[in-house]
Short mmCIF file of C-alpha atoms in Angstrom, two decimals:
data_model
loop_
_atom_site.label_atom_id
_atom_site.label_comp_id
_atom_site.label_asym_id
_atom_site.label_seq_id
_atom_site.Cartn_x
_atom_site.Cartn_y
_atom_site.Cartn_z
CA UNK C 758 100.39 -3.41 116.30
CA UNK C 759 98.57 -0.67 117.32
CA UNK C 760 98.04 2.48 115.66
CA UNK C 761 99.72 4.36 119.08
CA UNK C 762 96.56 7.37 118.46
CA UNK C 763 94.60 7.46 121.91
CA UNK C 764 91.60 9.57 122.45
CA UNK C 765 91.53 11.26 125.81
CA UNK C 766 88.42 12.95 127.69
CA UNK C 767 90.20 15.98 129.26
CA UNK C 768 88.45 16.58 132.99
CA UNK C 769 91.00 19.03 134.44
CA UNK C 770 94.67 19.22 133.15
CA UNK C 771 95.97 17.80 130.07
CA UNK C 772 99.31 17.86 130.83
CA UNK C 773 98.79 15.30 133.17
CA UNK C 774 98.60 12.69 129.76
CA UNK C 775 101.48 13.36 128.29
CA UNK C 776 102.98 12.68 131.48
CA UNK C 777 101.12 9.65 132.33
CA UNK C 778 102.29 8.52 128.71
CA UNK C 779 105.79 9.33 129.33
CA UNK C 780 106.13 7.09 132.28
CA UNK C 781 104.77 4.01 130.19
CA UNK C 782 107.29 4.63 127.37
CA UNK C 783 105.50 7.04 124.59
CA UNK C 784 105.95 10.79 123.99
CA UNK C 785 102.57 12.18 123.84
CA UNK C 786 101.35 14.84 121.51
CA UNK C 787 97.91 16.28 120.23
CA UNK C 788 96.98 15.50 116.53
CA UNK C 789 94.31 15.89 114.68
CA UNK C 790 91.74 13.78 112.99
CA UNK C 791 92.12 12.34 109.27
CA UNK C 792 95.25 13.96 107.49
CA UNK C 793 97.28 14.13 111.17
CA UNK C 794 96.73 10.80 111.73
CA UNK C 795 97.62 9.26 108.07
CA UNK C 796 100.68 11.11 108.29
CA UNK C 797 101.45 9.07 111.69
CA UNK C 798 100.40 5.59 110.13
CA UNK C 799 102.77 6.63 107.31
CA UNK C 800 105.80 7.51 109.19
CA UNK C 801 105.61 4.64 111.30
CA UNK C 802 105.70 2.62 108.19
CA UNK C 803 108.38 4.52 106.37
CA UNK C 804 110.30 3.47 110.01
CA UNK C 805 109.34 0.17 109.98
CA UNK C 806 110.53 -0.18 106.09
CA UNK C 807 113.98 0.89 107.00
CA UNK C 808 114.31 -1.46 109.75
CA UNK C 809 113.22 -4.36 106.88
CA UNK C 810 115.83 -3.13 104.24
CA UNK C 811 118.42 -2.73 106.44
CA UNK C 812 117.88 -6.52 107.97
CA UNK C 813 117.00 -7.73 104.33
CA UNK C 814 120.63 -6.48 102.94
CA UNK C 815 122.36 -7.61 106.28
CA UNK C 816 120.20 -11.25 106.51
CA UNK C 817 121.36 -11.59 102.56
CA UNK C 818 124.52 -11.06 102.87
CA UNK C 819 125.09 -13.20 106.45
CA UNK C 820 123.62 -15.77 104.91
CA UNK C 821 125.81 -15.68 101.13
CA UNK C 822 128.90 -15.27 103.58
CA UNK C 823 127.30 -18.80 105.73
CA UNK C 824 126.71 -20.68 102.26
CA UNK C 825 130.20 -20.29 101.52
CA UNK C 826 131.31 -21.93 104.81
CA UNK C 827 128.81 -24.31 104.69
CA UNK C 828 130.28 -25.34 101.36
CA UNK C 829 133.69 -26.01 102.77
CA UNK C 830 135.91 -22.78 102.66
CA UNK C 831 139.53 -22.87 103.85
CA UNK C 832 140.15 -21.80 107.81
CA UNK C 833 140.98 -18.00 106.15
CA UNK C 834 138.42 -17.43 104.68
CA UNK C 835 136.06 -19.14 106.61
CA UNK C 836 137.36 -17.00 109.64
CA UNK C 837 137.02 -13.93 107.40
CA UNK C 838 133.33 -14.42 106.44
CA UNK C 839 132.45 -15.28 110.18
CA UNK C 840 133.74 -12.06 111.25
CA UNK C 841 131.70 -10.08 108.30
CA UNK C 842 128.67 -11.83 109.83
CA UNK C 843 129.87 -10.86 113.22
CA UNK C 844 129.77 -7.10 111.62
CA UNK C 845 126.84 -7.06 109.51
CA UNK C 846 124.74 -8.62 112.50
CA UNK C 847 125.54 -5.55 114.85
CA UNK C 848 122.60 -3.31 113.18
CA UNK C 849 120.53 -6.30 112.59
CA UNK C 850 120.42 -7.29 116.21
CA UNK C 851 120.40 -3.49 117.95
CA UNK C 852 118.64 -0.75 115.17
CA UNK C 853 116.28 -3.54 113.52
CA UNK C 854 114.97 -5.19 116.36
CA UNK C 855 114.52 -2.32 118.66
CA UNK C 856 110.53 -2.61 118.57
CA UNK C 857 111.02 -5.94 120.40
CA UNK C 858 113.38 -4.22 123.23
CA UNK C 859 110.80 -1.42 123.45
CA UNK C 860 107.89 -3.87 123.82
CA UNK C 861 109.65 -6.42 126.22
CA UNK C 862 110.68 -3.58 128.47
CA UNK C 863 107.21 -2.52 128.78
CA UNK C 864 105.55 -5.46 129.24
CA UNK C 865 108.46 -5.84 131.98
CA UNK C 866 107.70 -2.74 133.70
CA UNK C 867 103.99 -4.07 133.57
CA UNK C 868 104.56 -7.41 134.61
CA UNK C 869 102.53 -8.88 131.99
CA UNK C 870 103.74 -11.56 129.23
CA UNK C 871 104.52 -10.44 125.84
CA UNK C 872 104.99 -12.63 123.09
CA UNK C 873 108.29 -10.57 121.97
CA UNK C 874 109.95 -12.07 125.20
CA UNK C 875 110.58 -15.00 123.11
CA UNK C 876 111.91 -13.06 120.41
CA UNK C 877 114.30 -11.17 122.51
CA UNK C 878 115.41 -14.03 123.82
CA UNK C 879 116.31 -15.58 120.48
CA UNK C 880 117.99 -12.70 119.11
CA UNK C 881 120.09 -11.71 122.19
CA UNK C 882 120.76 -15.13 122.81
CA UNK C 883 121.37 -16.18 119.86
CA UNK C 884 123.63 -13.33 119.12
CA UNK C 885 126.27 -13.81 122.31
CA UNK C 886 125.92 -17.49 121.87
CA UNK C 887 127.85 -16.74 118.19
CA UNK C 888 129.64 -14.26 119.29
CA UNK C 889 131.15 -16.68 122.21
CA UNK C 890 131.29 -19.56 119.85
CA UNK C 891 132.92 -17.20 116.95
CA UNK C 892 136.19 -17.48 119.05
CA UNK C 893 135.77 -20.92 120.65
CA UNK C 894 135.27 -22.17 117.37
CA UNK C 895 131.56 -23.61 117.84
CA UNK C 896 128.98 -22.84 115.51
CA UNK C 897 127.24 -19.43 114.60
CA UNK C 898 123.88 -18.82 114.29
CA UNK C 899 123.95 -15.15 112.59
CA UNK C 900 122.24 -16.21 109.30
CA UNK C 901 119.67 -17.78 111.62
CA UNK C 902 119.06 -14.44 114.06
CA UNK C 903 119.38 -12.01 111.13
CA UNK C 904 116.93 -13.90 108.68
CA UNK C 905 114.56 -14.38 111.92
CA UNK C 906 115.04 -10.44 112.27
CA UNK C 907 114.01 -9.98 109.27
CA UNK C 908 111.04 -12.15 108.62
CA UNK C 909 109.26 -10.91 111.75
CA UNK C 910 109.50 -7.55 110.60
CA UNK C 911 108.51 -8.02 107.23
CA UNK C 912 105.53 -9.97 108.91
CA UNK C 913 104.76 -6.93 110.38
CA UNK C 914 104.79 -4.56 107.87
CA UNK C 915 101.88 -6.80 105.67
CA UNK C 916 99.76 -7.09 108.92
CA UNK C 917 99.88 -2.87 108.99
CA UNK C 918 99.92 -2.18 105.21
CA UNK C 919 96.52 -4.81 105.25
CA UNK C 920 95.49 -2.68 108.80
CA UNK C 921 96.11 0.53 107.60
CA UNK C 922 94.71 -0.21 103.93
CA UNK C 923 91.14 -1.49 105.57
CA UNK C 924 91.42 1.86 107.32
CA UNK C 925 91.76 3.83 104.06
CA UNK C 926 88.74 1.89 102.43
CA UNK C 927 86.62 2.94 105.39
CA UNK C 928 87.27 6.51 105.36
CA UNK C 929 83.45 6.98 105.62
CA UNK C 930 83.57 10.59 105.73
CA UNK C 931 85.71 10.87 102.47
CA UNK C 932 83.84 8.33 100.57
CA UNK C 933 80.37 9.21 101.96
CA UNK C 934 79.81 12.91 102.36
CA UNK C 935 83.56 14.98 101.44
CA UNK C 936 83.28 14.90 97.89
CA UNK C 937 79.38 15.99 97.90
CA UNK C 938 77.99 19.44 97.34
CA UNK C 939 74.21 20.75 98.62
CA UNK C 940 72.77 23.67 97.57
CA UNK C 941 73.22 26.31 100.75
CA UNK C 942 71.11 29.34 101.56
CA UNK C 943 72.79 32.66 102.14
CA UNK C 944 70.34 34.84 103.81
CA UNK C 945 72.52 38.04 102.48
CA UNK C 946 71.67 36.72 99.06
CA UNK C 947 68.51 36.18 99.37
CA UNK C 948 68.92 32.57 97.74
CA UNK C 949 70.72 29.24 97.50
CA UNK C 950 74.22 28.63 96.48
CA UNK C 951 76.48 25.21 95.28
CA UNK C 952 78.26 24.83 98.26
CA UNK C 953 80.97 21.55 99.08
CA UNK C 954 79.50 19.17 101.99
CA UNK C 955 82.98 20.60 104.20
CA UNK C 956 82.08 24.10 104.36
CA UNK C 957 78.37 23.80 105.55
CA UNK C 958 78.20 24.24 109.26
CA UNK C 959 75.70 23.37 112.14
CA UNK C 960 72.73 26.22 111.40
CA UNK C 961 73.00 26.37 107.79
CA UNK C 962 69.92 25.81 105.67
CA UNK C 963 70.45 23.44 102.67
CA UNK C 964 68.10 21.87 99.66
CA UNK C 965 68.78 18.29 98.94
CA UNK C 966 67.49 16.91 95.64
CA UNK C 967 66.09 12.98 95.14
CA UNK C 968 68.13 10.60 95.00
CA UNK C 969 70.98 12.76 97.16
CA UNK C 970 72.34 10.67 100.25
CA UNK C 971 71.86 13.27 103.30
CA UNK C 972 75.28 14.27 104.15
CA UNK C 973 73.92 15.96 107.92
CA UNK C 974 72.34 15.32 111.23
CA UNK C 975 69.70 17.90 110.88
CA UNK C 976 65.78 19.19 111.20
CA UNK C 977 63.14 18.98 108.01
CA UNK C 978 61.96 22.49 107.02
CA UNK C 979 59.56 20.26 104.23
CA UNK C 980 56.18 18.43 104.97
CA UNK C 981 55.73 14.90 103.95
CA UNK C 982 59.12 14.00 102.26
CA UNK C 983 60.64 10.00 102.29
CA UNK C 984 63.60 9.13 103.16
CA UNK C 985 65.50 5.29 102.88
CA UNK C 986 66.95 5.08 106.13
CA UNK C 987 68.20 1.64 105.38
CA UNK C 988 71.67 2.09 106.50
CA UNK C 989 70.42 3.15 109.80
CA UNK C 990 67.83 1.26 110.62
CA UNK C 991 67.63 -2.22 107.99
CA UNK C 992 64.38 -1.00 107.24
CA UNK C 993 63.74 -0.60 103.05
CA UNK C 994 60.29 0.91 102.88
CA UNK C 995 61.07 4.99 102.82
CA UNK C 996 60.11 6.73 105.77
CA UNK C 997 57.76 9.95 105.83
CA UNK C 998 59.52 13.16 107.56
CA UNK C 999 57.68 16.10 108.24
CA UNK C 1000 58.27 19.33 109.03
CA UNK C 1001 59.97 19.98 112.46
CA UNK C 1002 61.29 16.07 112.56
CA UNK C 1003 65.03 14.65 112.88
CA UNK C 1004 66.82 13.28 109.98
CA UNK C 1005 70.02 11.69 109.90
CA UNK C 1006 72.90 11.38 108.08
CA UNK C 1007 73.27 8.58 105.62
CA UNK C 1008 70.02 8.46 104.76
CA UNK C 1009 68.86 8.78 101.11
CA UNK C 1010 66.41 11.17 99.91
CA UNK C 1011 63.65 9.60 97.87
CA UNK C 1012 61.24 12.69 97.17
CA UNK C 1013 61.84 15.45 94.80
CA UNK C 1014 63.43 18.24 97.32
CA UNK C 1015 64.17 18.57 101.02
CA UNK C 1016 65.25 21.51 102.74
CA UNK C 1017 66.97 21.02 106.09
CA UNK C 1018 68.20 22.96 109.56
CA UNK C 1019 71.66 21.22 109.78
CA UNK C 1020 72.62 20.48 113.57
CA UNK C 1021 75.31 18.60 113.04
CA UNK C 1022 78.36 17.82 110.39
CA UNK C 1023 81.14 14.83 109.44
CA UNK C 1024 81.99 13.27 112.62
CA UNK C 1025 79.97 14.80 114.72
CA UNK C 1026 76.73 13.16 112.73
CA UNK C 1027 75.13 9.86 114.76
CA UNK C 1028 76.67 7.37 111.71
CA UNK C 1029 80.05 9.59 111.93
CA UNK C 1030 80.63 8.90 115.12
CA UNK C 1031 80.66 5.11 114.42
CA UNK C 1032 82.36 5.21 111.79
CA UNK C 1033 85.01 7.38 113.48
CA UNK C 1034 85.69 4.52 115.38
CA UNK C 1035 85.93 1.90 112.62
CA UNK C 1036 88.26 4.68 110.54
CA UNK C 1037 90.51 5.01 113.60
CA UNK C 1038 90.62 1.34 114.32
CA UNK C 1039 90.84 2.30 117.58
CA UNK C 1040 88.33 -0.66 118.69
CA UNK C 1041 90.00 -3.24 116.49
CA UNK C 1042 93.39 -2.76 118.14
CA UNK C 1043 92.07 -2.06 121.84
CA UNK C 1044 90.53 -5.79 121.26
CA UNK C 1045 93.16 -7.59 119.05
CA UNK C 1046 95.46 -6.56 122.33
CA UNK C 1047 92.98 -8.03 124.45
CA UNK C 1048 92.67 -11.15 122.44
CA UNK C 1049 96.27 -11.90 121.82
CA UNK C 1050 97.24 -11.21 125.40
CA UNK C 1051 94.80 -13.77 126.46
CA UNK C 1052 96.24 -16.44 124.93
CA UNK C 1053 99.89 -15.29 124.01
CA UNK C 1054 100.08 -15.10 128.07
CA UNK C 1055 99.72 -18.89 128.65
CA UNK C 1056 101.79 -19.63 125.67
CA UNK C 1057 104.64 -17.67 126.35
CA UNK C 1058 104.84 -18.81 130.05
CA UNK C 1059 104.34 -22.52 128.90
CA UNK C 1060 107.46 -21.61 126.77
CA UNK C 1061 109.34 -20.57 129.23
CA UNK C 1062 108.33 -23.12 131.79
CA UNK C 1063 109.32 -26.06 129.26
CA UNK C 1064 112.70 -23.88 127.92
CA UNK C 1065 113.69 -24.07 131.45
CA UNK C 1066 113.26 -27.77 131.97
CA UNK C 1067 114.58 -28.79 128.83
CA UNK C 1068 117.52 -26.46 129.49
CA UNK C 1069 118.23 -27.26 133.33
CA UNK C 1070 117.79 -31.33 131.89
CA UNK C 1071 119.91 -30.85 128.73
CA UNK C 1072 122.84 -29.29 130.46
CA UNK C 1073 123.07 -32.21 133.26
CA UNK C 1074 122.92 -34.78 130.30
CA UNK C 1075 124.15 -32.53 126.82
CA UNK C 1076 126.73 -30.01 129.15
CA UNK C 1077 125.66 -26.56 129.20
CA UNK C 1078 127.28 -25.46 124.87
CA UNK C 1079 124.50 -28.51 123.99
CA UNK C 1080 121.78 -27.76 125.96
CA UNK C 1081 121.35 -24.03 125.44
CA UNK C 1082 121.73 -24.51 121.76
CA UNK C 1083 118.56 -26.99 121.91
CA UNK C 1084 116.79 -24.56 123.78
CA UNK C 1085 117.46 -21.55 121.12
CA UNK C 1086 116.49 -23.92 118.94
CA UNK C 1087 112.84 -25.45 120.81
CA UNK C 1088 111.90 -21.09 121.73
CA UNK C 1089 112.47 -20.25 117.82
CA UNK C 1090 110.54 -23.58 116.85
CA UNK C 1091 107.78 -22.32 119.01
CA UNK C 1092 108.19 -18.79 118.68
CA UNK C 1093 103.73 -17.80 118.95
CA UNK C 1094 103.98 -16.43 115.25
CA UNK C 1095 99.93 -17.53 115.04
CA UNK C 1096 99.59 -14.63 118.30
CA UNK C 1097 101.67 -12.24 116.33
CA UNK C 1098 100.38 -12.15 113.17
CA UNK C 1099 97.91 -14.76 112.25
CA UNK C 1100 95.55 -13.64 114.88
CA UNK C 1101 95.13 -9.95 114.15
CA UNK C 1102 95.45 -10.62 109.87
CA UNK C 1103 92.52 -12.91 110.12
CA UNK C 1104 90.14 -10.92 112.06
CA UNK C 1105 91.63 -7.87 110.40
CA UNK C 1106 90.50 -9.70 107.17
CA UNK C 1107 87.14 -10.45 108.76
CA UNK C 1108 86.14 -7.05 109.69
CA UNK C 1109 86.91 -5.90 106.27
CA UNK C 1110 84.57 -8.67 104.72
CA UNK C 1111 81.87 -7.78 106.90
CA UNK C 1112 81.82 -3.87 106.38
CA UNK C 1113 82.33 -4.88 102.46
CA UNK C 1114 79.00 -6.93 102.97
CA UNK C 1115 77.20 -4.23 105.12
CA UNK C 1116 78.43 -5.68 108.48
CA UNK C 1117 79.68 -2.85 110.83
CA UNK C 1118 81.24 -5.50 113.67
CA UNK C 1119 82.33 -2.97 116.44
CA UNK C 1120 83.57 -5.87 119.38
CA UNK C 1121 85.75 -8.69 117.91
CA UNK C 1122 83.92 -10.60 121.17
CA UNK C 1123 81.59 -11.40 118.88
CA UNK C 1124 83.40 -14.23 117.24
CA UNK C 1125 83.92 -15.73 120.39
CA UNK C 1126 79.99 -15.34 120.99
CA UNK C 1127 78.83 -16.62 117.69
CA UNK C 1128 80.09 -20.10 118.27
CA UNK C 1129 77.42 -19.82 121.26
CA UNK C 1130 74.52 -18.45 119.41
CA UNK C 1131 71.50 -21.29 119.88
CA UNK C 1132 68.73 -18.55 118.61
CA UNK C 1133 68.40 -15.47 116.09
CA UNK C 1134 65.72 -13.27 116.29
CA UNK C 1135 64.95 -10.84 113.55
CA UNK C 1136 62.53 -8.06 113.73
CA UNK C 1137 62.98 -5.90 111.10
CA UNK C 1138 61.63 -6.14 107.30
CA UNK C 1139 64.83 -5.87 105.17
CA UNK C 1140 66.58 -8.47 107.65
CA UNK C 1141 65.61 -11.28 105.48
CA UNK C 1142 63.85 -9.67 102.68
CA UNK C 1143 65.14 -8.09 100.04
CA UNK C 1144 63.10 -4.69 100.45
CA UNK C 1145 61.57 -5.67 96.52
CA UNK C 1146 57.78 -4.87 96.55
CA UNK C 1147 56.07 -7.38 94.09
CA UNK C 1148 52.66 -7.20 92.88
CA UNK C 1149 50.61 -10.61 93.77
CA UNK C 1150 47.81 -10.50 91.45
CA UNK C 1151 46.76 -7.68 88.83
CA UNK C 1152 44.24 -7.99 85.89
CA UNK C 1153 46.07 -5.86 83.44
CA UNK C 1154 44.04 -7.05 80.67
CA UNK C 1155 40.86 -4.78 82.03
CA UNK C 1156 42.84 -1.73 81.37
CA UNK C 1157 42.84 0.03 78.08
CA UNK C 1158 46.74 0.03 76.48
CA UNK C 1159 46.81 3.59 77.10
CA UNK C 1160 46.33 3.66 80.51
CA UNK C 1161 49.07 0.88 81.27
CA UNK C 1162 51.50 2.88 78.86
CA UNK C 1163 50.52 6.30 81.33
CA UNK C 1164 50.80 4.50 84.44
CA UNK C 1165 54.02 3.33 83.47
CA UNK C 1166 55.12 6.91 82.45
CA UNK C 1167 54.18 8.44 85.56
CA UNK C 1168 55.67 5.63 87.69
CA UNK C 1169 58.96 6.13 85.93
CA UNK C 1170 59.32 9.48 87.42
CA UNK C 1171 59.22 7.92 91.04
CA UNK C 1172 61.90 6.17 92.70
CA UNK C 1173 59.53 4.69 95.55
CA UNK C 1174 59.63 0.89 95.83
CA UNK C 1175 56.05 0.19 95.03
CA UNK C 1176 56.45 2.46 91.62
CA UNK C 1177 59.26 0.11 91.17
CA UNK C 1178 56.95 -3.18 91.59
CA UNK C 1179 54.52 -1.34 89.31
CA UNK C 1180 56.84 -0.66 86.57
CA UNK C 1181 58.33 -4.17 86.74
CA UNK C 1182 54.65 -5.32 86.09
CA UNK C 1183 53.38 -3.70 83.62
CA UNK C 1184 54.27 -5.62 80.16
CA UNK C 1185 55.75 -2.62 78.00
CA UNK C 1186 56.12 -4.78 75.11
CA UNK C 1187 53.80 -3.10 72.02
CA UNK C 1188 52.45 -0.08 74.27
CA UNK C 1189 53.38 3.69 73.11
CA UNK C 1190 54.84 5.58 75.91
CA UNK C 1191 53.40 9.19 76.20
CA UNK C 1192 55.11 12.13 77.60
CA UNK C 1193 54.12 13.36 80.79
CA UNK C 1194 53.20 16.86 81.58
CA UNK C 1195 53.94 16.74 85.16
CA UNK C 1196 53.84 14.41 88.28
CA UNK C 1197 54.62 14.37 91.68
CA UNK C 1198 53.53 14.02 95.49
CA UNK C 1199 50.29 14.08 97.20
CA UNK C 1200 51.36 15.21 100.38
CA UNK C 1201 50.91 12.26 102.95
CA UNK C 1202 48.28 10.60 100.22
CA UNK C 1203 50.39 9.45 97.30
CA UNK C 1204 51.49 9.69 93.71
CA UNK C 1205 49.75 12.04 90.32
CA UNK C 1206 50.67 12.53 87.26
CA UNK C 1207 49.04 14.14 83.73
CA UNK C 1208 49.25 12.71 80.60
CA UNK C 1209 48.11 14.76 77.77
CA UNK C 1210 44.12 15.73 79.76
CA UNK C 1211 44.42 12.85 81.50
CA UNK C 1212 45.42 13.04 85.38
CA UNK C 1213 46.12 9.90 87.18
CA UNK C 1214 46.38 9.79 90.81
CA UNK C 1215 48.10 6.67 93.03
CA UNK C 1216 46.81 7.08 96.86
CA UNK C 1217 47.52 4.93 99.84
CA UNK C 1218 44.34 5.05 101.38
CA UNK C 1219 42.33 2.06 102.95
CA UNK C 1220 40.66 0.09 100.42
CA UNK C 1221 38.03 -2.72 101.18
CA UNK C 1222 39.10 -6.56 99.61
CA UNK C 1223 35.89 -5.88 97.56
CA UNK C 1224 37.60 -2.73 95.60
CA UNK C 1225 39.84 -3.83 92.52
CA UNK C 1226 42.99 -3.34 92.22
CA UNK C 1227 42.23 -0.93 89.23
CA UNK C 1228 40.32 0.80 91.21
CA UNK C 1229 43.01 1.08 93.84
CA UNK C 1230 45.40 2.50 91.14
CA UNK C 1231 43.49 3.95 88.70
CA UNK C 1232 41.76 7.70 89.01
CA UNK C 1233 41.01 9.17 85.46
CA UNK C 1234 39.86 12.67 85.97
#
């Protein structure tokens, strides 16, 4: 259940991949991110939908033709409907379940165990066995192979429609940064332009405005701006950038404007690249494979191991008609449908959940670790907290109504978490709210604003325990 897209570090000669490919059963050819590799995941279902409809009309028909015999038609027409099921089971058993040749064979060539060996072995078995007992006048087991047919690959489809739909709601780059637009200097200009996110490119100079979430890896051309880098780093207090430093992509701008050196774009930011890899699903399948051939391997040998007991004993007590009709009947009782499909849904299901929930789980090792876990150490602020500044204690009552109703004017205007904790504070109920003339940053001190001749000014500078909190807040000039 792969989605048969491999990424390939080309040292020398490429050619030599397609080759390599070839000789393991796949025809090899570039693609290219996003569109190219939808359009794959959408063939291959289209493909995988014939195979089901064909099965499904075949499986419903075989199985309308068995009720009839089953409810006691005469020797013509029984024989008739037996040889329509003989006839509609030909594309069933050869065009519809050629994924389970294709994957036997390999795992053949390999020498590993595959859990479609069991499934082969049903259907081919299965098949003949009817065929032979069509004429010797035994019983037929078409309804049985066809509906098995068809159930697997329905099975199949829902696990890659729920695969391939986790992959669509992940589409970082899309949902993240695609449908933006900055504002992009063009030196020949002289000035900045609305520009979408996909046509800026590494060197550009853009202007981000607060509250924009910083669609590039790039350099700050601005002093003393803050940034949330929660979703890199778990931390909720903003950071201060200054002139010269990194930013990231992902993060959110939470001062008025920042002007940046972009270095790098979409998948080629530090959170692009893993999200690439969650988008691709290339690390879900590489481990799902290495999960379910872990322990489909010891089930499908233990299968086989008991099959052949219970056949080589059934035929010296049953005759050879009884016992290999026991056996069909024990491999499709324990054919590992859990392996096949229950194992990759669920922790399909659980990587979903997680990135839904902020969880980016990038090794599906970890829920065989977390059942060891004894200790969890957090060290970041955000882990457990909310990132919610409250205010502990604050005497509004020494303040005149005027300055509470300005303080709460001019924190308005700022997004930063302790303006927040301010504004949640302050008791608006009966206080007039004045108009500001303007606010903004101290650079690397704090917060101002003017109200009417009044200027207020919020700093972040060391205060003793003896100063009040007024005081701390509050500078009327």
């Amino acid at each position: 259940m792969s989605n048969k897209i491999a990424t390939v570090r080309v040292k020398d000669d490429f050619s030599v991949f397609p080759e390599l490919a070839n000789s393991i059963g796949y025809r090899a050819h570039p693609v290219k991110p996003g569109e190219a590799a939808i359009n794959i995941r959408e063939a291959e279902s289209k493909s995988l939908l014939y195979r089901i409809g064909i099965a499904g009309v075949c499986a419903g028909n075989i199985m309308l033709l068995s009720a009839a015999v089953y409810s006691g038609a005469d020797a013509f027409f029984k024989s008739l409907f037996q040889m329509l099921s003989a006839l509609l089971i030909v594309p069933v058993a050869t065009y519809c379940a050629y994924p389970f040749y294709k994957s036997v064979l390999n795992s053949i060539r390999y020498r590993k165990a595959d859990v479609d060996i069991a499934v082969v072995f049903i259907v081919i078995t299965g098949t003949l066995l009817s065929y032979i007992n069509l004429y010797a006048g035994g019983e037929i087991y078409f309804d049985s192979v066809a509906a098995f047919i068809f159930l697997l690959l329905l099975s199949r489809y829902v696990l890659r429609y729920f695969q391939n739909t986790l992959v669509r709601k992940r589409n970082s780059e899309s949902s993240l940064f695609r449908e933006m637009k900055v504002s992009r200097w063009d030196p020949a200009a002289g000035q900045y332009f609305i520009s979408p996110v996909a046509e800026v490119k590494a060197g550009d100079k853009v202007r981000l405005s607060s509250g924009d979430t910083i669609p590039f890896d790039g350099t700050s051309l601005s002093n003393n701006v803050y940034i949330d880098v929660a979703v890199l780093t778990g931390e909720n207090y903003p950071k201060s950038i200054s002139n010269g430093e990194r930013v990231f992509a992902g993060s959110k701008l939470e001062s008025d404007v920042l002007s940046l050196r972009v270095i790098s774009t979409g998948f080629d930011t530090r959170i692009g690249r893993i999200l690439k890899k969650i988008d691709d699903g290339s690390f879900v399948n590489k481990n799902l494979s290495a999960f379910t051939d872990k322990y489909s391997t010891v089930f499908t040998f233990t299968v086989a191991a008991v099959a052949l007991v219970f056949m080589t004993a059934g035929t010296i007590v049953l005759g050879f008609p009884g016992s290999i009709t026991r056996t069909i009947s024990f491999v499709l009782v324990s054919c590992p449908c859990a392996f096949i499909f229950v194992l990759p849904l669920t922790y399909s299901f659980s990587i979903k959940s997680g990135f839904e929930k902020g969880y980016i789980i990038r090794d599906l090792q970890f829920f065989e670790n977390i059942k060891k876990i004894k200790h969890i150490f957090f060290d970041k602020t955000g882990t457990l907290t909310n990132g919610r500044f409250r205010i502990l204690e604050w005497d509004q009552d020494s303040l005149a109504s005027r300055d509470l109703a300005a303080i709460f004017a001019i924190q308005s205007t700022s997004k930063h978490p302790i303006s927040e904790a301010i504004r949640r504070q302050i008791k608006t109920s009966g206080l007039f709210i004045p108009e500001l003339i303007n606010s903004g940053l101290i650079a690397g001190r704090g917060y101002f604003g003017t109200v009417g001749t009044d200027k207020y000014e919020f700093l972040n500078e060391p205060v003793s325990n003896s100063i009040d909190i007024n005081q701390l807040l509050l500078s009327r000039i």
